[in-house]
N, CA, C and O atoms as a GROMACS GRO file, in nm:
protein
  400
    1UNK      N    1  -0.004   1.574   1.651
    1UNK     CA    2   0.020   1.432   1.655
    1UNK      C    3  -0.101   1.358   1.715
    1UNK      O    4  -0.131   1.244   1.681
    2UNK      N    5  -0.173   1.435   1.811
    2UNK     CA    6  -0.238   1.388   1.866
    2UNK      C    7  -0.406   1.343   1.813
    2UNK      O    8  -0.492   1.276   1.869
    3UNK      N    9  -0.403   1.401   1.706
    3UNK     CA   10  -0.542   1.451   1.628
    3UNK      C   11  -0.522   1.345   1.530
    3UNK      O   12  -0.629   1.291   1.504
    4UNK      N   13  -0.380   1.274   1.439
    4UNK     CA   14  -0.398   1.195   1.367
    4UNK      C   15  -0.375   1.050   1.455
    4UNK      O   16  -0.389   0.952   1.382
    5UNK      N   17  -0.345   1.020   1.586
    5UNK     CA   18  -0.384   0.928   1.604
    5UNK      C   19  -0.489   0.879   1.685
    5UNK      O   20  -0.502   0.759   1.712
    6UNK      N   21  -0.576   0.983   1.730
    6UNK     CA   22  -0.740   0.922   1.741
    6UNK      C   23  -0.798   0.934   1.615
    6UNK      O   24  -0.884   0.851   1.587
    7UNK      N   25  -0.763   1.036   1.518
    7UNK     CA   26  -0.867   1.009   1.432
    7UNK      C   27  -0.813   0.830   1.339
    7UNK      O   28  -0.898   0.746   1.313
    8UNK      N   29  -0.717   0.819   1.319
    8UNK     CA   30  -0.703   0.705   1.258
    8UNK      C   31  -0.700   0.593   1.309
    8UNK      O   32  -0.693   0.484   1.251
    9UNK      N   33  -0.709   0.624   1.471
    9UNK     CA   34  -0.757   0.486   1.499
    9UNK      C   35  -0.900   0.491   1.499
    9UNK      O   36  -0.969   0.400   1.452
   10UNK      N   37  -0.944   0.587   1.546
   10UNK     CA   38  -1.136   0.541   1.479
   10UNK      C   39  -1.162   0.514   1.389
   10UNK      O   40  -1.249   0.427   1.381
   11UNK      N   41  -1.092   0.578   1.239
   11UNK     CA   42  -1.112   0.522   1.139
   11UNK      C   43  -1.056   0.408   1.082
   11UNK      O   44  -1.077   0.393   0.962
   12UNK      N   45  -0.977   0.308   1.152
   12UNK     CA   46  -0.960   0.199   1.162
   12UNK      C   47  -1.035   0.116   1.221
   12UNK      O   48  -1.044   0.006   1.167
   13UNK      N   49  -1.112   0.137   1.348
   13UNK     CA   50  -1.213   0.103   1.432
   13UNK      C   51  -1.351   0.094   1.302
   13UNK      O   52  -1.426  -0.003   1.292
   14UNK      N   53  -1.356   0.206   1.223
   14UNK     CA   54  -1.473   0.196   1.170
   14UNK      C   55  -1.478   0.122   1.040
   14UNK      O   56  -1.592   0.093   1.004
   15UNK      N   57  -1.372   0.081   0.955
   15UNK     CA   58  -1.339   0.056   0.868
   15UNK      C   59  -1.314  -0.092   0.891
   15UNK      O   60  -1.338  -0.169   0.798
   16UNK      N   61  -1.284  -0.122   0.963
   16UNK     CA   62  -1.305  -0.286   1.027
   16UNK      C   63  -1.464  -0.335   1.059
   16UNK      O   64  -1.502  -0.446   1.022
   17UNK      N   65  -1.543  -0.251   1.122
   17UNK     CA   66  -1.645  -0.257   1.159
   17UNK      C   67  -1.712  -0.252   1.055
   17UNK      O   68  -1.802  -0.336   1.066
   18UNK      N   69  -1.722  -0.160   0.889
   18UNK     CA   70  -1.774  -0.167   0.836
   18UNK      C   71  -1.802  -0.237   0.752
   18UNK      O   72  -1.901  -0.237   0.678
   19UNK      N   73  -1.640  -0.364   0.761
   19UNK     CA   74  -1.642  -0.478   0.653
   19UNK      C   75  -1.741  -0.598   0.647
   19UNK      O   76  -1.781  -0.648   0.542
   20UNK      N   77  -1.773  -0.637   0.772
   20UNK     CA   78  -1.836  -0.733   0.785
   20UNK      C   79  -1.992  -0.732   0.721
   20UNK      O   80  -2.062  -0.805   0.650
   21UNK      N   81  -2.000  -0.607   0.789
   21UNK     CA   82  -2.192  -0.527   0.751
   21UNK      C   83  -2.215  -0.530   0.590
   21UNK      O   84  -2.315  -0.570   0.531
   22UNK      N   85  -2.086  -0.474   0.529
   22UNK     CA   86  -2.067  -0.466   0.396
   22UNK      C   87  -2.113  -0.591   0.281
   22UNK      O   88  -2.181  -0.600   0.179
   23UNK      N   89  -2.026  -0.684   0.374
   23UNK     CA   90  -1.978  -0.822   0.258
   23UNK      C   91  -2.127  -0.883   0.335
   23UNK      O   92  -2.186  -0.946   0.247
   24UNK      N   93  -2.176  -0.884   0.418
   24UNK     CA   94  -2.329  -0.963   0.444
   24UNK      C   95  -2.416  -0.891   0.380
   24UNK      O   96  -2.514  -0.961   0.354
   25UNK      N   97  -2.431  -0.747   0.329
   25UNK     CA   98  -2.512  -0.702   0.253
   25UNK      C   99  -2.531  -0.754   0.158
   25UNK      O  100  -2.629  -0.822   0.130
   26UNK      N  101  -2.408  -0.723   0.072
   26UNK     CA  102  -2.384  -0.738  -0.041
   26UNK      C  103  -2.421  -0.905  -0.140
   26UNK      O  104  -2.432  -0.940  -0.257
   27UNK      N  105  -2.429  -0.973   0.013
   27UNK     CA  106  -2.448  -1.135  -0.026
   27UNK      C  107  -2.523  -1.140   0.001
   27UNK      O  108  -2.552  -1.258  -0.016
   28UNK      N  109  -2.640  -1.069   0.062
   28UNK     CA  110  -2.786  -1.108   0.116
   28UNK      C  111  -2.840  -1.203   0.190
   28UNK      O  112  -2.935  -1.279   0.171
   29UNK      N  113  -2.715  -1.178   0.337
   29UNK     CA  114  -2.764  -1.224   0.449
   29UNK      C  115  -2.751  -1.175   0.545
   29UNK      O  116  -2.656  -1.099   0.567
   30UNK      N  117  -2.871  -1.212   0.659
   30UNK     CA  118  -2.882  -1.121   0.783
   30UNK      C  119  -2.771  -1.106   0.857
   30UNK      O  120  -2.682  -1.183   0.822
   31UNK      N  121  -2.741  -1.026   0.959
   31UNK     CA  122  -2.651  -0.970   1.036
   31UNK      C  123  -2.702  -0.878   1.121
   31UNK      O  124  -2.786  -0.793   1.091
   32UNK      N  125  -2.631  -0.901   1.267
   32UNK     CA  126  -2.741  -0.774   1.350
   32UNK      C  127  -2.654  -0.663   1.297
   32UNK      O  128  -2.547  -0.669   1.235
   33UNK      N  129  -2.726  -0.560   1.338
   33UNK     CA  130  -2.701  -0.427   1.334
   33UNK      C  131  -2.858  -0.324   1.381
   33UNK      O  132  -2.977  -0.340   1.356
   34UNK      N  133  -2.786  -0.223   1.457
   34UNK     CA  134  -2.842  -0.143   1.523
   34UNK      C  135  -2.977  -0.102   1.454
   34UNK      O  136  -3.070  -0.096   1.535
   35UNK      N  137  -3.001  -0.081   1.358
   35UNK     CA  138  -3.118  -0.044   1.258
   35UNK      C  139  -3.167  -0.105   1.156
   35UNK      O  140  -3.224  -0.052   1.061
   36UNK      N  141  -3.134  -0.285   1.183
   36UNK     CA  142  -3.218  -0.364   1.165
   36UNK      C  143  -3.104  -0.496   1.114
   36UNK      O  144  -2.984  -0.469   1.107
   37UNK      N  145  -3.160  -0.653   1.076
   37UNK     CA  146  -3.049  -0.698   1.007
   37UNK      C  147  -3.082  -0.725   0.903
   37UNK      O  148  -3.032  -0.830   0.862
   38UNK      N  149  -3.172  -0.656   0.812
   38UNK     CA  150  -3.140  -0.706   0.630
   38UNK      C  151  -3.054  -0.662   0.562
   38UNK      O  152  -2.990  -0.562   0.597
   39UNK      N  153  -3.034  -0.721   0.458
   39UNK     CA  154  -2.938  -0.726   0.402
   39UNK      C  155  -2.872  -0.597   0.355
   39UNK      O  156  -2.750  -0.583   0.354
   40UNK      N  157  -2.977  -0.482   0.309
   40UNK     CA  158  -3.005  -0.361   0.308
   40UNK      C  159  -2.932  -0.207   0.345
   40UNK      O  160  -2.885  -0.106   0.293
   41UNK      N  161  -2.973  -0.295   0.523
   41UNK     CA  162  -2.924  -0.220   0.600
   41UNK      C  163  -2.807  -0.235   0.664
   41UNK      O  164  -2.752  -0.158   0.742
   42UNK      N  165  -2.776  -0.331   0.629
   42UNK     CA  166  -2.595  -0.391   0.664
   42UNK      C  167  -2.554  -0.347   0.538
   42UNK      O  168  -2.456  -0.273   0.548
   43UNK      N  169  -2.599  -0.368   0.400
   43UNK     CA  170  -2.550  -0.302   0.293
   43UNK      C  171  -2.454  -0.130   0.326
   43UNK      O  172  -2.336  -0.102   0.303
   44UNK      N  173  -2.557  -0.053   0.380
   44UNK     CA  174  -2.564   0.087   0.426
   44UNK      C  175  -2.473   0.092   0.497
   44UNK      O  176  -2.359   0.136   0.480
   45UNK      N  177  -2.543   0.028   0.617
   45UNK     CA  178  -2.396   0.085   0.747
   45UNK      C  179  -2.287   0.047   0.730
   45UNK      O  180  -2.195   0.105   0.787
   46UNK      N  181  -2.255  -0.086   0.628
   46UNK     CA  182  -2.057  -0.112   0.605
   46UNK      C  183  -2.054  -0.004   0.481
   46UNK      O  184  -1.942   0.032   0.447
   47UNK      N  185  -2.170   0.052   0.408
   47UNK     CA  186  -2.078   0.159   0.317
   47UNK      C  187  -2.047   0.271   0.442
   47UNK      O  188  -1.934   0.291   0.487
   48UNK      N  189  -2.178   0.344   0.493
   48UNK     CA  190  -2.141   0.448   0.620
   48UNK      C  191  -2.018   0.454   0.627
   48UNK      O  192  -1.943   0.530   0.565
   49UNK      N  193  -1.980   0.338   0.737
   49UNK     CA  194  -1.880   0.318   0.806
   49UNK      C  195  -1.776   0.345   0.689
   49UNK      O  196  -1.726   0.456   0.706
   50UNK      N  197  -1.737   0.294   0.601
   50UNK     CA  198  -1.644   0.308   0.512
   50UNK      C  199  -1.626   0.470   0.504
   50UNK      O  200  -1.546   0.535   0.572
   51UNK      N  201  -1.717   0.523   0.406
   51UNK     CA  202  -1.679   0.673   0.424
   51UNK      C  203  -1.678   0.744   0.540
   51UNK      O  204  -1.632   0.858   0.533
   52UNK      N  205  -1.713   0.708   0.631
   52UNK     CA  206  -1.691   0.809   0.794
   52UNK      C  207  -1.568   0.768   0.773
   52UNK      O  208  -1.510   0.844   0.696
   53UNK      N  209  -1.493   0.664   0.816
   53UNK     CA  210  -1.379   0.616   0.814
   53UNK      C  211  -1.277   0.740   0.719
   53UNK      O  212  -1.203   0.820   0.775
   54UNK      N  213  -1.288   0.734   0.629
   54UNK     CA  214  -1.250   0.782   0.503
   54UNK      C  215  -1.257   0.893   0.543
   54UNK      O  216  -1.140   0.931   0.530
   55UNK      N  217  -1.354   1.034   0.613
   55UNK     CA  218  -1.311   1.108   0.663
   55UNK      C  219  -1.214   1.084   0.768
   55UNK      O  220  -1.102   1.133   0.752
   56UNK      N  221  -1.229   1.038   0.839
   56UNK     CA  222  -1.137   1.030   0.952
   56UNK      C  223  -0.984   1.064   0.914
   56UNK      O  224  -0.918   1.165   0.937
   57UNK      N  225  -0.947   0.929   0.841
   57UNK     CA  226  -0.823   0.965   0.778
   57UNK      C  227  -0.782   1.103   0.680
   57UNK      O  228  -0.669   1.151   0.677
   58UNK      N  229  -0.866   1.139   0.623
   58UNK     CA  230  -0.865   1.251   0.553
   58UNK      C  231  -0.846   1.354   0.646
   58UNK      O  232  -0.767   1.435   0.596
   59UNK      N  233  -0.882   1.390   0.762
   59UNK     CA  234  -0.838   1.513   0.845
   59UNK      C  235  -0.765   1.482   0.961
   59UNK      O  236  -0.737   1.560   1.053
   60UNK      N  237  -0.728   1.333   0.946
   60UNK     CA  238  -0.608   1.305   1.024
   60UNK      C  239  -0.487   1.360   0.994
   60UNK      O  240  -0.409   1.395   1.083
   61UNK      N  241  -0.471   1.368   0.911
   61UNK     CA  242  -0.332   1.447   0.823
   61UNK      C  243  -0.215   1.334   0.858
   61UNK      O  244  -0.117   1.333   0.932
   62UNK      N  245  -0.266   1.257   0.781
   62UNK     CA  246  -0.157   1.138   0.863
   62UNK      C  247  -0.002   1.144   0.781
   62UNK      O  248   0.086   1.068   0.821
   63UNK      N  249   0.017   1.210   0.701
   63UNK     CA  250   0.171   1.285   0.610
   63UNK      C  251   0.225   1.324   0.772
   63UNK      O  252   0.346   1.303   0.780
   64UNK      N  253   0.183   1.360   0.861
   64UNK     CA  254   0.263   1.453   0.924
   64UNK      C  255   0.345   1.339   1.050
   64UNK      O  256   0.464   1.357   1.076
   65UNK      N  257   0.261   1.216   1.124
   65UNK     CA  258   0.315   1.147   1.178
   65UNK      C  259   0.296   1.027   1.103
   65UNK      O  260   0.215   0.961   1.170
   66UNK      N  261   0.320   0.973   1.018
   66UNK     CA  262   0.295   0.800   0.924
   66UNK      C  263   0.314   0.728   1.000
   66UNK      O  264   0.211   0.661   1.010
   67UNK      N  265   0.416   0.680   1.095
   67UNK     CA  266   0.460   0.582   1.150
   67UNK      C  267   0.357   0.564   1.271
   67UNK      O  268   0.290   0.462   1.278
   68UNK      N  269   0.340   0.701   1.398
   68UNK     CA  270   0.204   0.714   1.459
   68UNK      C  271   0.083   0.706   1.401
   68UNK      O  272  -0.004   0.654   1.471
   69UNK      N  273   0.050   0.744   1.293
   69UNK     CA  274  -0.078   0.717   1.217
   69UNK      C  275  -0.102   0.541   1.175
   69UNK      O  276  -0.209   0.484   1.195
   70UNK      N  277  -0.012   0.490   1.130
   70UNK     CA  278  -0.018   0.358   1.073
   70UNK      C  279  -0.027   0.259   1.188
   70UNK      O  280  -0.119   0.177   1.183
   71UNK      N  281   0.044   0.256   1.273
   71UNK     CA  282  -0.004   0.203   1.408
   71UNK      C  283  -0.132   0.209   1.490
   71UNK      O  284  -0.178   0.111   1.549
   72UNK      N  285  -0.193   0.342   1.490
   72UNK     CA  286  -0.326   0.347   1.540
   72UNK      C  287  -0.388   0.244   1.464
   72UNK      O  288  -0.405   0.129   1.503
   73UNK      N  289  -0.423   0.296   1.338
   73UNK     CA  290  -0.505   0.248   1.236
   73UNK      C  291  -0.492   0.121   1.280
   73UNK      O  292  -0.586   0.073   1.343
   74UNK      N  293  -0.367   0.037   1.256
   74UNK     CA  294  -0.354  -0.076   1.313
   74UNK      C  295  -0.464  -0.160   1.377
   74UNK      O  296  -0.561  -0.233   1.361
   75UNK      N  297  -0.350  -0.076   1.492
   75UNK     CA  298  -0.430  -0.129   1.639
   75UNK      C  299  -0.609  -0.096   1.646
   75UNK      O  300  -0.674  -0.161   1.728
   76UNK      N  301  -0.671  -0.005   1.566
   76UNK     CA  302  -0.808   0.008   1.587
   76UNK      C  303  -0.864  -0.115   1.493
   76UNK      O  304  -0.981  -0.152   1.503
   77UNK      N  305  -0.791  -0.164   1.419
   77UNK     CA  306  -0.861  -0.294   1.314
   77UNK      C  307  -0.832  -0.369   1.412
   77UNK      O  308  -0.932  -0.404   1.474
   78UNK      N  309  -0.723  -0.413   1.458
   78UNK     CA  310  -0.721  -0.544   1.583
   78UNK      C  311  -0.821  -0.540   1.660
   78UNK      O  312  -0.897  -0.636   1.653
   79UNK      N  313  -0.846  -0.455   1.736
   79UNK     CA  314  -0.918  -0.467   1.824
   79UNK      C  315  -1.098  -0.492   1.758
   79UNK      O  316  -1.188  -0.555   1.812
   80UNK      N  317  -1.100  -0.430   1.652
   80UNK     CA  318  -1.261  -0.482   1.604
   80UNK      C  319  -1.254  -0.593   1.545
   80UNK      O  320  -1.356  -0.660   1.529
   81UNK      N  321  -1.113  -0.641   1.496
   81UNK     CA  322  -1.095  -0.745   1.473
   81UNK      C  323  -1.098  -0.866   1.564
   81UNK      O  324  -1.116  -0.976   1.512
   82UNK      N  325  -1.086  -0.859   1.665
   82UNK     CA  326  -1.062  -0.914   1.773
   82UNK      C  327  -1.212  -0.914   1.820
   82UNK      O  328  -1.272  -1.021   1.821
   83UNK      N  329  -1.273  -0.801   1.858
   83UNK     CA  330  -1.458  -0.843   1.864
   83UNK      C  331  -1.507  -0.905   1.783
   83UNK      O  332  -1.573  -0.993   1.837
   84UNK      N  333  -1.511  -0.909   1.670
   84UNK     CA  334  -1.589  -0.937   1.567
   84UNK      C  335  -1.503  -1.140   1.618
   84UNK      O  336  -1.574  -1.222   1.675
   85UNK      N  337  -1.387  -1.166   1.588
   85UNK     CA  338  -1.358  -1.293   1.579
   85UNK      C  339  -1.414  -1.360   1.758
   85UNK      O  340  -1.429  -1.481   1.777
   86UNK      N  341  -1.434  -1.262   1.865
   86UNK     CA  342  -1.482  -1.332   1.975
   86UNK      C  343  -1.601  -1.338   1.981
   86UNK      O  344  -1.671  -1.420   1.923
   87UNK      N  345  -1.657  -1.203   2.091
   87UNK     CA  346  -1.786  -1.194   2.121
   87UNK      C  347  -1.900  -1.174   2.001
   87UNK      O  348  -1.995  -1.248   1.975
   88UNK      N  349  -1.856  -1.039   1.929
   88UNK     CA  350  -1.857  -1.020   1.841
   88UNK      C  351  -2.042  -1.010   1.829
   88UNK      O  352  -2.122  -1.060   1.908
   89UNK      N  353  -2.068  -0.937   1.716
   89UNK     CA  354  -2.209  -0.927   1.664
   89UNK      C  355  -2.338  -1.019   1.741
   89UNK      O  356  -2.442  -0.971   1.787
   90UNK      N  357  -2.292  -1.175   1.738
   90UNK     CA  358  -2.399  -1.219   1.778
   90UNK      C  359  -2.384  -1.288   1.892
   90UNK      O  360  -2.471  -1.370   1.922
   91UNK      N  361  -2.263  -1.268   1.981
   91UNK     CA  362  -2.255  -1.322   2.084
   91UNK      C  363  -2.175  -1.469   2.110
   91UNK      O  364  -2.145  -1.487   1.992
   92UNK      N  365  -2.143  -1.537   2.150
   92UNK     CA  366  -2.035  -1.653   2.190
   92UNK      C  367  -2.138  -1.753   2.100
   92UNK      O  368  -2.258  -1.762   2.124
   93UNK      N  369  -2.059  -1.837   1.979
   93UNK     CA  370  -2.149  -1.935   1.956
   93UNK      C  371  -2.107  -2.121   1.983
   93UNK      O  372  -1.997  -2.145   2.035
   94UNK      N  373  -2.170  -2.203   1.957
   94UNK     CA  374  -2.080  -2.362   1.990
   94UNK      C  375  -1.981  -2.382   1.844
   94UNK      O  376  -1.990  -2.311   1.743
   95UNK      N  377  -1.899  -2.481   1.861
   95UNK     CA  378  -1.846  -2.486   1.762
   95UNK      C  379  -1.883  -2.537   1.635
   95UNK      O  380  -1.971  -2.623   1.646
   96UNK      N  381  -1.846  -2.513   1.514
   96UNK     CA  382  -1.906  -2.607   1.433
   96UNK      C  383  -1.880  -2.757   1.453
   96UNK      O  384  -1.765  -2.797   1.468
   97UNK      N  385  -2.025  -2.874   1.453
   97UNK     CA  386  -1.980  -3.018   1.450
   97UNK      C  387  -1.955  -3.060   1.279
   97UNK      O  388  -2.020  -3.016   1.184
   98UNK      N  389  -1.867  -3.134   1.276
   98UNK     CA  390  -1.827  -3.224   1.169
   98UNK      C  391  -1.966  -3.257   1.146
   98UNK      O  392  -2.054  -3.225   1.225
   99UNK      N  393  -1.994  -3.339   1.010
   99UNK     CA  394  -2.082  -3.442   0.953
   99UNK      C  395  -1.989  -3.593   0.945
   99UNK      O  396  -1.868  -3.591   0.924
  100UNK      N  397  -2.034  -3.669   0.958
  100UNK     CA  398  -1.931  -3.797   0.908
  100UNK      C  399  -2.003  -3.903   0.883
  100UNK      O  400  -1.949  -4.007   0.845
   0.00000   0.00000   0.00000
C-alpha cells in the first residue's frame, strides 16, 4: 500500500509540474526552469516529467489500493497546483492593472 501511494503521489507531483513547462514550450515562451528557459527546454522537461510520472504510476500498482492511489495522486497535483498558482516558478507577482 505503501509503495503505490508515494509513488503516485510523486507522479502526480510530477505530472502537474510537467504541465506548465509543457504548454510554454510548446507555445514558445520563456519559463524558468532549472536548465534554462527556452522554449526548448521547457518543451523537454514537461515531456520528462510526463513520462517519469508515467513510470511512477506504472509500478505503483495502483489496481491494488485505487481509492489510496487516487487520493495521493490527487493531493500531489494540489499541492503543485497550489505552487505553481502562488509562489510558484517566478516568484510573487503585482496584479494585473486594467487599461481604461
Amino acid at each position: 500500500m505503501w509503495q503505490a501511494i508515494v509513488f503516485t503521489f510523486l507522479g502526480g507531483l510530477l505530472a502537474a509540474n510537467g504541465f506548465p513547462h509543457f504548454v510554454r514550450g510548446i507555445t514558445k515562451r520563456r519559463y524558468p526552469c532549472v536548465f534554462g528557459n527556452g522554449p526548448v527546454t521547457n518543451l523537454l522537461m514537461g515531456w520528462a516529467s510526463f513520462v517519469i510520472a508515467a513510470v511512477f504510476f506504472y509500478f505503483s500498482h495502483m489496481a491494488r489500493c485505487p481509492g489510496w492511489s487516487f487520493g495521493a495522486t490527487a493531493i500531489g497535483v494540489l499541492l503543485m497546483g497550489l505552487f505553481h498558482a502562488g509562489p510558484g516558478a517566478f516568484g510573487r507577482r503585482e496584479p494585473d492593472k486594467e487599461t481604461s
